[in-house]
Tab-separated table of C-alpha atoms in Angstrom:
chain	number	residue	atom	x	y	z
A	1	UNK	CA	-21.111	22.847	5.994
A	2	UNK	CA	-20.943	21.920	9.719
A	3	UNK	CA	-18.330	19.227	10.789
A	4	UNK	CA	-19.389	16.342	12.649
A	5	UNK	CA	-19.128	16.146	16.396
A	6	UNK	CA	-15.788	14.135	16.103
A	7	UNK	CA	-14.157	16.760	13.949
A	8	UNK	CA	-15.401	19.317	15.795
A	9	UNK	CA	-13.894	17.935	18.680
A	10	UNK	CA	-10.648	17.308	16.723
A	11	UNK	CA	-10.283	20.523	15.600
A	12	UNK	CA	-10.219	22.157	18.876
A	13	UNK	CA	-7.989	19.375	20.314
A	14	UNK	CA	-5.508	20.265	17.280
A	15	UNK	CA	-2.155	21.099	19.469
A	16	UNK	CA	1.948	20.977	18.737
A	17	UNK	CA	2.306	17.109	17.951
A	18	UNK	CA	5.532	17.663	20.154
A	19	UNK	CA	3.434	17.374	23.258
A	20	UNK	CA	1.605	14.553	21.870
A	21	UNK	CA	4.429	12.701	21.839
A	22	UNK	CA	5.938	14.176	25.108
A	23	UNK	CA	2.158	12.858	26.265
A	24	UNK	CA	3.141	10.381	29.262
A	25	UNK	CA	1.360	6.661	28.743
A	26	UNK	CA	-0.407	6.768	31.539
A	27	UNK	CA	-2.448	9.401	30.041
A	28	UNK	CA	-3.567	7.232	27.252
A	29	UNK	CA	-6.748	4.557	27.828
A	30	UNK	CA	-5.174	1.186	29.452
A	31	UNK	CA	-3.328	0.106	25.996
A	32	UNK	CA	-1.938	-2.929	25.276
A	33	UNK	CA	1.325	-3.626	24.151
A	34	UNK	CA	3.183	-3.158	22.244
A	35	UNK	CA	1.427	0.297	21.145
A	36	UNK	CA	4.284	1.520	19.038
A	37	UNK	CA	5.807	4.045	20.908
A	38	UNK	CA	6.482	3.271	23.824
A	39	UNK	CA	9.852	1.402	23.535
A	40	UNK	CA	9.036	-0.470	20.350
A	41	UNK	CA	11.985	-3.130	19.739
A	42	UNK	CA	12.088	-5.511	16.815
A	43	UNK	CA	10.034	-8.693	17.567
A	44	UNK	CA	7.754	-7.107	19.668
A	45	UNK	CA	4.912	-8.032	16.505
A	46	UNK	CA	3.141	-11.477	16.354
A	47	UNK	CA	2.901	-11.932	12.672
A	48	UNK	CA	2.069	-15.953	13.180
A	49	UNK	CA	-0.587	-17.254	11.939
A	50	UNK	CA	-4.068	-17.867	13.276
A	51	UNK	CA	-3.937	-21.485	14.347
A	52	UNK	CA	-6.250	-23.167	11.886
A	53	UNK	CA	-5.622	-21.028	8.903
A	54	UNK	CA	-2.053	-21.569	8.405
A	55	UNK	CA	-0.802	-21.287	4.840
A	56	UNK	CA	1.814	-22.532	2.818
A	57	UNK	CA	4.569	-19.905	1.740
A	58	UNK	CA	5.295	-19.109	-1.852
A	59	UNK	CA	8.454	-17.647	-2.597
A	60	UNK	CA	9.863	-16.236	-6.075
A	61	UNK	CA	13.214	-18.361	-7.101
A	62	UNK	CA	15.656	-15.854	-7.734
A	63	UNK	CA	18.398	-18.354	-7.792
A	64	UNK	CA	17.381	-21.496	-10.378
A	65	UNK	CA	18.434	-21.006	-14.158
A	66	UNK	CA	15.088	-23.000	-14.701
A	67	UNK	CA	12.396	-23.221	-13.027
A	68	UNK	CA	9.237	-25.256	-12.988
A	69	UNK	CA	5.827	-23.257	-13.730
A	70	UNK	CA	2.668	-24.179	-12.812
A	71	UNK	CA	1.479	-25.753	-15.693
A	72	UNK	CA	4.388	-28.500	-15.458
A	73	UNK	CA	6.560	-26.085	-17.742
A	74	UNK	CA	10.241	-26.333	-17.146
A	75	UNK	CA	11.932	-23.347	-18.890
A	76	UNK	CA	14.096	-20.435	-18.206
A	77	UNK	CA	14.115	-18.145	-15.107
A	78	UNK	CA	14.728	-14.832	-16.776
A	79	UNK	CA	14.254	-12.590	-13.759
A	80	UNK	CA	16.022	-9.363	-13.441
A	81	UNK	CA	16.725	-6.236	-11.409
A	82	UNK	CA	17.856	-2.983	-10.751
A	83	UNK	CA	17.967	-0.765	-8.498
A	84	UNK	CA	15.241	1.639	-7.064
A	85	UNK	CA	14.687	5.033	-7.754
A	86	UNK	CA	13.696	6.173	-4.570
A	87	UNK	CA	14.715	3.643	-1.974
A	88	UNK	CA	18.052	2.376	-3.676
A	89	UNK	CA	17.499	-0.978	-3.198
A	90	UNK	CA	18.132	-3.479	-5.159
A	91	UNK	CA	14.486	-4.528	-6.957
A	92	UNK	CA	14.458	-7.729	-8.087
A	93	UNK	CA	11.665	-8.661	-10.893
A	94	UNK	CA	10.516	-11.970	-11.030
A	95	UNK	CA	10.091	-14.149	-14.637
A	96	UNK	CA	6.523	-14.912	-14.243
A	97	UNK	CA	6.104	-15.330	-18.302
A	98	UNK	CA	8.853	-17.551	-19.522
A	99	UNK	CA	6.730	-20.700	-19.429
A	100	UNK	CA	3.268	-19.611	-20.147
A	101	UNK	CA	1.159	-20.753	-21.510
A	102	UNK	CA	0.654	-24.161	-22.269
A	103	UNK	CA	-2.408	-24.530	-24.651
A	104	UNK	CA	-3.400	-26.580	-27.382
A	105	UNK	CA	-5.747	-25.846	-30.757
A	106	UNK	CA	-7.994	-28.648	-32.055
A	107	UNK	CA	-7.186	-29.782	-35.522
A	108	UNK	CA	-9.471	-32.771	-36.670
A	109	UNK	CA	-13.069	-33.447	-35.363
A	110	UNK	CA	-15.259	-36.361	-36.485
A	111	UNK	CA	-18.908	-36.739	-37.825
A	112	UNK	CA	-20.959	-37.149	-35.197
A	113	UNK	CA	-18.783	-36.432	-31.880
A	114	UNK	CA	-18.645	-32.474	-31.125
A	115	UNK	CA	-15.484	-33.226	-29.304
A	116	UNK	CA	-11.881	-33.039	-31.475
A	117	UNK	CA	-9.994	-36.042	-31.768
A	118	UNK	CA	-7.176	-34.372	-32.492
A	119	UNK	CA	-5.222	-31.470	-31.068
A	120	UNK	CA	-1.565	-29.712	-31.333
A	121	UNK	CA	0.305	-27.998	-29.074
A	122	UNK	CA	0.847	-24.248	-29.183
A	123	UNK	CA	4.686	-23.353	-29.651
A	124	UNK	CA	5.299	-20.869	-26.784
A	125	UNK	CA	8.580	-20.369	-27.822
A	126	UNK	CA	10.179	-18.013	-25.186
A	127	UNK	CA	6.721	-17.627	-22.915
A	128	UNK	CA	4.240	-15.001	-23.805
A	129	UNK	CA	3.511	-12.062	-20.631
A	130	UNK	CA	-0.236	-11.957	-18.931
A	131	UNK	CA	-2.344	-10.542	-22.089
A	132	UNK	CA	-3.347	-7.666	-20.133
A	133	UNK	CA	-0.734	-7.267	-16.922
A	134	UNK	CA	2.526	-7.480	-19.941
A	135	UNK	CA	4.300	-4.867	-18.235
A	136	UNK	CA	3.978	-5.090	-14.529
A	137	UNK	CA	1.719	-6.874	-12.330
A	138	UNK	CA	1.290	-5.463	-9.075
A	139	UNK	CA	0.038	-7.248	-5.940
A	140	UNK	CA	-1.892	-5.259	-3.829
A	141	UNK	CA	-2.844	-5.333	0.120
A	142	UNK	CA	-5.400	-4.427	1.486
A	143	UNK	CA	-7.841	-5.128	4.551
A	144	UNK	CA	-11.132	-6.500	3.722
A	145	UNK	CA	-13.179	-3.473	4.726
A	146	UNK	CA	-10.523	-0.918	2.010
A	147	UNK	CA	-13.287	0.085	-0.822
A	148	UNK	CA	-10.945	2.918	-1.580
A	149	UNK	CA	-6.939	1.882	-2.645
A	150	UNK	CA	-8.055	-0.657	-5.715
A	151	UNK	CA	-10.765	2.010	-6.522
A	152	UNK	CA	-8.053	4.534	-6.913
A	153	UNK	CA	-4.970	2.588	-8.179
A	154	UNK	CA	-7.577	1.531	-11.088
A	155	UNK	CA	-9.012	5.068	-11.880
A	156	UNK	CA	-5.421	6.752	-11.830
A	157	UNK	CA	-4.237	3.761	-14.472
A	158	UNK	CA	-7.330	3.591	-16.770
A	159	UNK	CA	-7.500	7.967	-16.825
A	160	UNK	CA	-3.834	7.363	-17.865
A	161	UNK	CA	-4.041	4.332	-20.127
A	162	UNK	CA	-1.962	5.809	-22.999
A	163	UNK	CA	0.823	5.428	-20.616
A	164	UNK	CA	0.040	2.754	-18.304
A	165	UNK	CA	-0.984	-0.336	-20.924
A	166	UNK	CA	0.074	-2.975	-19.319
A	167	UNK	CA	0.157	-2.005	-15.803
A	168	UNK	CA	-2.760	-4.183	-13.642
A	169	UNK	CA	-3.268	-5.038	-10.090
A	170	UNK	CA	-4.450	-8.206	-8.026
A	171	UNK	CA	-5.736	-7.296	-4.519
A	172	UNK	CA	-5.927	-9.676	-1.749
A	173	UNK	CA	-7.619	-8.818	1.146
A	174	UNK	CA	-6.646	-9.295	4.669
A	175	UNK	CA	-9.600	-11.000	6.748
A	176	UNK	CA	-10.978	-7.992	9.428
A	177	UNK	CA	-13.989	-9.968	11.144
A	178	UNK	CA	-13.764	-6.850	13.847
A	179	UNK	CA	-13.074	-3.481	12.040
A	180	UNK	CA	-14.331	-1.413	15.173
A	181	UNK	CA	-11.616	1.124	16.000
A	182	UNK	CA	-13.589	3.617	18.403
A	183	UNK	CA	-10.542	3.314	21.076
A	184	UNK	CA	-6.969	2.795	21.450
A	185	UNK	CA	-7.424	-0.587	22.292
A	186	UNK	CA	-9.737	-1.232	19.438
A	187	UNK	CA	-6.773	-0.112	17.241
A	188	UNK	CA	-4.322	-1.736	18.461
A	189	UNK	CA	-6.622	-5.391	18.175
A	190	UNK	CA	-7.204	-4.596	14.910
A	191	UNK	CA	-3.331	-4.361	13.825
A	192	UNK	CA	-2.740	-8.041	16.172
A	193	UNK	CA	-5.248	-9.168	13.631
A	194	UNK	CA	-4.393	-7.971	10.562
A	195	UNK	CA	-0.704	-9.207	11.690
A	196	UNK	CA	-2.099	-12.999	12.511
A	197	UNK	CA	-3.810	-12.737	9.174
A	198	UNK	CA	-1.112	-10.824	6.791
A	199	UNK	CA	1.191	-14.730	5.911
A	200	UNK	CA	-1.811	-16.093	4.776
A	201	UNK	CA	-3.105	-13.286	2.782
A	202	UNK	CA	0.378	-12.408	0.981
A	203	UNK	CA	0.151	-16.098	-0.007
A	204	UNK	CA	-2.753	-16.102	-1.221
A	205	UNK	CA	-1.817	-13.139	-3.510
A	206	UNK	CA	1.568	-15.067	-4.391
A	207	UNK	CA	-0.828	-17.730	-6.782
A	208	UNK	CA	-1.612	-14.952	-8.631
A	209	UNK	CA	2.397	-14.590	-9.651
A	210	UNK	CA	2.858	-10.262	-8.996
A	211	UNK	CA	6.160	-9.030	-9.402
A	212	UNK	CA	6.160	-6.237	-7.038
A	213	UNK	CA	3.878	-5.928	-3.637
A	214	UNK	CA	1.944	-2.625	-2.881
A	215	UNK	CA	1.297	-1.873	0.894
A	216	UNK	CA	-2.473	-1.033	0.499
A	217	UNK	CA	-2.816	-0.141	4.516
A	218	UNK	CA	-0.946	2.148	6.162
A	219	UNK	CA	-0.967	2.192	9.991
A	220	UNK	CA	0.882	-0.984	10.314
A	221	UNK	CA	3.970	0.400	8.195
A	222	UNK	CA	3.858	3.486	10.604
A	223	UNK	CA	4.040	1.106	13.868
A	224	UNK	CA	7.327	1.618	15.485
A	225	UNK	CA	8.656	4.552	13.491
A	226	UNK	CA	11.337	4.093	10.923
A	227	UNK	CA	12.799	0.985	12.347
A	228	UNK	CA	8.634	-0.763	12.725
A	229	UNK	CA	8.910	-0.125	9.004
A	230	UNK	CA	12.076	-1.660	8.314
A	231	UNK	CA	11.256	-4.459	9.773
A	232	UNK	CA	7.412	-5.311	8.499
A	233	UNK	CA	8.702	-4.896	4.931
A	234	UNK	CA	11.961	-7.170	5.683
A	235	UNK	CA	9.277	-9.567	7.298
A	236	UNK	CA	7.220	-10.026	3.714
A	237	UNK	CA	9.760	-9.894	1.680
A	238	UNK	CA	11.448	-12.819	3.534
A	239	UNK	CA	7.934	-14.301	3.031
A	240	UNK	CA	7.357	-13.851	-0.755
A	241	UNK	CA	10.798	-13.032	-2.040
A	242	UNK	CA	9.459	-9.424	-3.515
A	243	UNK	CA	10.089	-5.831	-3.088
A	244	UNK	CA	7.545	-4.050	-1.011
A	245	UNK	CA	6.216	-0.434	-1.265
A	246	UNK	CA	4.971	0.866	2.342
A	247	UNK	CA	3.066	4.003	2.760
A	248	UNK	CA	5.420	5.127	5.030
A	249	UNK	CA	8.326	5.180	2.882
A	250	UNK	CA	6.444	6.372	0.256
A	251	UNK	CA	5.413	9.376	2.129
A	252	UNK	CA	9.019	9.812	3.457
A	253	UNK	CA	10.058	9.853	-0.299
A	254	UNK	CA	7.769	11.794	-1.333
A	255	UNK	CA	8.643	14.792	1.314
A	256	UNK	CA	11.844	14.523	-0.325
A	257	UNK	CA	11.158	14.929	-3.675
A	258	UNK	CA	9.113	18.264	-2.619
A	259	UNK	CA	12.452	19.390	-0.139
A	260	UNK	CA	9.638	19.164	2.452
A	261	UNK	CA	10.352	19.644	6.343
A	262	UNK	CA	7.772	20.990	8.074
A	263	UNK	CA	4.434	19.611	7.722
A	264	UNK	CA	1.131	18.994	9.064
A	265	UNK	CA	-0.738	15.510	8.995
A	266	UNK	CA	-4.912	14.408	8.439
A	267	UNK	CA	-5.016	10.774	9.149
A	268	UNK	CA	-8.645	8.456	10.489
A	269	UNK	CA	-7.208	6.982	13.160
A	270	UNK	CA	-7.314	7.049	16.835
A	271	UNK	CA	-4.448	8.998	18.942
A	272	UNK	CA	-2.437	5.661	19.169
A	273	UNK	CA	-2.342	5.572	15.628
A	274	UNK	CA	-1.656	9.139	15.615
A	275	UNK	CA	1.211	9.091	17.429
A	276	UNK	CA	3.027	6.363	15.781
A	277	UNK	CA	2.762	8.276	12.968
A	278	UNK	CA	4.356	11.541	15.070
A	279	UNK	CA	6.989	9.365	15.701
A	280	UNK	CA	7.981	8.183	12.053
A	281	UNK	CA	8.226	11.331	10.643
A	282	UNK	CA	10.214	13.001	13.801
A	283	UNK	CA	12.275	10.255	13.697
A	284	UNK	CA	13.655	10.322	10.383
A	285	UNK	CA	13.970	14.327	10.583
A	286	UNK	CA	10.456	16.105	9.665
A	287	UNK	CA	8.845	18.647	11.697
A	288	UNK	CA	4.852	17.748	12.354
A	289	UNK	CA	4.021	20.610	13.035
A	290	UNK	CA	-0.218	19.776	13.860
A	291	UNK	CA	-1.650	16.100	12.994
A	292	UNK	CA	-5.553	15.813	13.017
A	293	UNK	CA	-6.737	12.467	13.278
A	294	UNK	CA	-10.584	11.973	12.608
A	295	UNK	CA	-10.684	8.818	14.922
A	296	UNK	CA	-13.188	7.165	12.865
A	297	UNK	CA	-15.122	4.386	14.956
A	298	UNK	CA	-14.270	1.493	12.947
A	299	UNK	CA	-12.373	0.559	9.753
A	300	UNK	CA	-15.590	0.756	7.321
A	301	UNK	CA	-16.285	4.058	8.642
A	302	UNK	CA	-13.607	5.676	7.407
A	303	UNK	CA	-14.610	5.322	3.379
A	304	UNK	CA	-17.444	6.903	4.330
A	305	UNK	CA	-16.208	10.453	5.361
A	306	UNK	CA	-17.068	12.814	2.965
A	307	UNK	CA	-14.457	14.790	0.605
A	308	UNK	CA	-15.923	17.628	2.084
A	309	UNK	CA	-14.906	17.013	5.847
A	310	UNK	CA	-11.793	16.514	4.925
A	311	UNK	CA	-11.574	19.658	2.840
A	312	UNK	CA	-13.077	21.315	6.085
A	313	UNK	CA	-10.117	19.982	8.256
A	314	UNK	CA	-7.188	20.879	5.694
A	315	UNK	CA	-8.562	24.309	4.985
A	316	UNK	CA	-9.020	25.669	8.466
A	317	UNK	CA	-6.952	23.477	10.740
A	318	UNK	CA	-3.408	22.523	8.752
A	319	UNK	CA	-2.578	25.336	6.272
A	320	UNK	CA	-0.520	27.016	8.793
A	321	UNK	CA	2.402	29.535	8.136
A	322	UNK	CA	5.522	28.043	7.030
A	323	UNK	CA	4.473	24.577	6.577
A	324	UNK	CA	6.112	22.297	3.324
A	325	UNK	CA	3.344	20.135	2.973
A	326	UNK	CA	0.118	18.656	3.806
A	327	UNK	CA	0.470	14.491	4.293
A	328	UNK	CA	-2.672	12.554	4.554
A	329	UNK	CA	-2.577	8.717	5.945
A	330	UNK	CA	-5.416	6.147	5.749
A	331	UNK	CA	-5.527	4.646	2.905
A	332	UNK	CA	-9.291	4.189	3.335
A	333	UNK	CA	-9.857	7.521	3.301
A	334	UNK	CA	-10.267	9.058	-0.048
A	335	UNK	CA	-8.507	11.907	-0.377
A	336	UNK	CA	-6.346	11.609	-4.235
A	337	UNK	CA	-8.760	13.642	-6.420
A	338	UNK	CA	-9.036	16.563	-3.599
A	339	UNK	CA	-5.425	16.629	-3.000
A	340	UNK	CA	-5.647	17.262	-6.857
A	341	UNK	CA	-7.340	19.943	-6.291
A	342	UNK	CA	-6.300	21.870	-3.668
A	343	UNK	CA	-3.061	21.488	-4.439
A	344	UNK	CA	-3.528	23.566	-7.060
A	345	UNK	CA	-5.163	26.546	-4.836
A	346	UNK	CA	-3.056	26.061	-2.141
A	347	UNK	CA	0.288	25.907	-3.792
A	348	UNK	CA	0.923	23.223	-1.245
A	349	UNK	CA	1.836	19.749	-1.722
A	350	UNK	CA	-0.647	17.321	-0.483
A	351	UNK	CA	0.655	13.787	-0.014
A	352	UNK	CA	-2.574	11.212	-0.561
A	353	UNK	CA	-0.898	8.639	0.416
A	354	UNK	CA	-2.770	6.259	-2.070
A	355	UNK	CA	-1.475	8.070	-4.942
A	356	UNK	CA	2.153	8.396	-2.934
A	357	UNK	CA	2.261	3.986	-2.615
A	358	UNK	CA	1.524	3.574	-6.457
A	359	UNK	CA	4.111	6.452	-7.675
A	360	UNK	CA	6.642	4.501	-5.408
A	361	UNK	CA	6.139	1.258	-6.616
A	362	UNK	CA	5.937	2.596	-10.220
A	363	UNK	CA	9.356	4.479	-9.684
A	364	UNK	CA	10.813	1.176	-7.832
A	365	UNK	CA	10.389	-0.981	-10.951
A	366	UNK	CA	11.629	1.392	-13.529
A	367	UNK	CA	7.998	3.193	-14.624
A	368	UNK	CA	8.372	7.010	-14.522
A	369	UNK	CA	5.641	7.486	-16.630
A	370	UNK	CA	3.854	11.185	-15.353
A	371	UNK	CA	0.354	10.526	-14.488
A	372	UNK	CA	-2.255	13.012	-14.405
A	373	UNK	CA	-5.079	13.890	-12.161
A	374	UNK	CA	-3.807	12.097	-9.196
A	375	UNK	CA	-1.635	15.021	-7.817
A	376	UNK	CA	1.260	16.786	-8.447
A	377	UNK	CA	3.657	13.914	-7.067
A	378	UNK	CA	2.851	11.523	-10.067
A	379	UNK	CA	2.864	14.453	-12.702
A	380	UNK	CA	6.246	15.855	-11.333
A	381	UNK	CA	8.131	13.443	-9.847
C-alpha cells in the first residue's frame, strides 16, 4: 500500500525530535503567538468568550449541606471524594441524584375527559441515580468536527458492558466554523478558537449534571508543556467545579504505568503542534526519540486517514531499537483497535490516546474495572 504524498514526505523528514526543538523560530512559517514553545508563560491563552455568545457558568456546590435541584427540589448534597489513582488529587464527585426525580402517577380519571383529575406524588425518598448513567456520568469534550472519541468511548463501554453498566457519556461539542489546519498558523487559529469557544461549551455540558469531565481534544492540553497543562485544567475546573482528565496527563500516566522512557510519537498535526508535544514529554523527563506528525490539512481530515496509513507509519518509521513505547496523539485519529493489535505483535505498548483519557478518568473516580479490546493499558493497568 503506497502512503500518501504527505506521509511520504513525513517519513523522510522523520529526524531526532531534539533538533526539532533546538529548531530556531525563525525557521518556522511567520507564527503567531503565543505558539507554545517559545517562552510560554501562564496567561498567555485568551480563553474569553466570543463577544455575543457569552454563557452563564455552572458550578457544582461542594460546600451547601442542601442544595436546590432543578426541579425546585431542596434535599441533601451528598457529594463525596477521594483521591485519584493516578494523579493524586483529590476527586471530588458531585450529588447529582439526591433530588431526582420529581414525578407524579395519575390516580382518578373521569368519564368523558382523557385527562386525570387526580394525581399523587412519587416518594423519592433519598433521590434515585440517572436510570442508565447510575454509576458515573462522564462529560465529554470534544470539537465539533471529532467523529472519533464518542465513537470509541461508546464501543470500548458497550464491548465491556458486563463491567461498565452504568457508565455513560454526554458530549458537547466545541463550535469549529474553520477546521482548516494546512499551516502553522492555521493551527494555532484553530486553538484561539476553540479557547474563545471552550466557557461556553463546558457550560453547556454542565445542564447535563456529569460528575467528572473528559478532555476529548488533545493539542490544547499539550500547549505549553507540563505547566500549559496545569493550567488549562486549573482553568475548567475553576469553571465547572469538576475534575478534569487531559490527554496529556493521561499519556504521561500511562508511560508510567509501562516504566516507559524512551519513546517515539504519531500525532495529525502540523510541526507547531508537533513540537509542543516534544516539549511536554521532554519536559517532564521522557526521551522522544522520533515524532511523525501527518499534518493533516484540516480538523475533519484527520478521521479520515485510514488504519492502514497509520499502520504504515508505526511499522516502518517508529519501531526503532530501544524504544519503551509507541504514543499516538489526536484524538481524531482512530488509532484504539490497531494499537490493539499491534501491540500484541510488537510487544510494544501503544498509547491511543483515546483509550489512555477514558482509563484515566475511570481510574480517577474509583473504576478499575479491566476492559478488553481497547489495548493493553485498560486490560493491565
Amino acid at each position: 500500500l503506497a502512503l500518501p504524498p504527505c506521509c511520504v514526505a513525513q517519513r523522510n523528514r522523520c529526524s531526532d525530535s531534539a533538533m526539532a526543538l533546538k529548531r530556531p523560530a525563525s525557521e518556522l512559517a511567520s507564527v503567531t503567538t503565543p505558539d507554545g514553545v517559545t517562552d510560554f508563560q501562564k496567561g498567555q491563552r485568551d480563553f474569553s468568550q466570543t463577544q455575543g455568545s457569552e454563557s452563564k457558568a455552572i458550578r457544582m456546590d461542594f460546600a451547601s449541606e442542601k442544595k436546590e435541584y432543578t426541579n425546585g427540589v431542596v434535599a441533601k448534597n451528598s457529594w463525596r471524594s477521594l483521591t485519584g489513582a493516578l494523579s493524586g488529587e483529590t476527586v471530588r464527585i458531585p450529588d447529582v441524584d439526591s433530588g431526582y426525580p420529581r414525578s407524579v402517577f395519575p390516580t382518578r380519571w373521569e368519564e368523558g375527559n382523557p385527562m386525570p383529575v387526580e394525581v399523587k406524588e412519587y416518594d423519592i425518598g433519598s433521590g434515585h441515580p440517572d436510570a442508565n448513567e447510575h454509576r458515573m456520568k462522564f462529560g465529554v469534550v470534544i470539537p465539533s468536527t471529532n467523529t472519533v472519541v464518542e465513537y470509541d468511548y461508546w464501543r470500548i463501554i458497550m464491548e465491556n458492558k458486563e463491567v461498565c453498566e452504568g457508565i455513560g457519556f454526554h458530549v458537547s461539542g466545541i463550535l469549529i466554523d474553520s477546521p482548516k489546519l494546512a499551516t502553522d498558523e492555521d493551527m494555532l487559529h484553530f486553538l484561539e478558537m476553540f479557547r474563545r469557544q471552550i466557557f461556553q461549551t463546558v457550560d453547556r455540558l454542565m445542564t447535563a449534571e456529569p460528575q467528572y469531565i473528559i478532555m476529548g481534544m488533545s493539542l490544547e492540553t499539550f500547549f505549553g508543556g507540563w505547566e500549559g497543562n496545569k493550567e488549562f485544567k486549573a482553568t475548567l475546573t475553576e469553571r465547572t467545579g469538576l475534575n478534569i482528565a487531559t490527554g496529556a496527563e493521561a499519556c504521561k500516566a500511562a508511560l508510567t504505568c509501562f516504566k516507559a522512557k524512551r519513546i517515539t510519537l504519531i500525532t495529525p498535526y502540523q510541526e507547531i503542534g508537533d513540537r509542543n508535544v516534544v516539549k511536554f514529554f521532554t519536559e517532564i523527563g521522557f526521551e522522544v526519540v522520533r515524532i511523525a506528525g501527518l499534518k493533516c490539512g484540516s480538523a475533519t481530515d484527520i478521521a479520515h486517514v485510514p488504519e492502514a496509513w497509520c499502520e504504515k507509519v508505526i511499522r516502518e518509521n517508529l519501531v526503532l531499537p530501544g524504544i519503551d513505547a509507541i504514543v499516538q496523539c489526536g484524538t481524531n485519529l482512530s488509532m484504539v483497535s490497531l494499537a490493539d493489535r499491534l501491540e500484541r505483535e510488537l510487544k510494544i505498548p501503544i498509547i491511543a490516546i483515546n483509550a489512555a483519557c477514558l482509563w484515566f478518568g475511570l481510574r480517577e473516580v474509583g473504576i478499575d474495572a479491566k476492559l478488553q479490546g481497547c489495548t493493553r493499558l485498560l486490560r493491565e493497568h
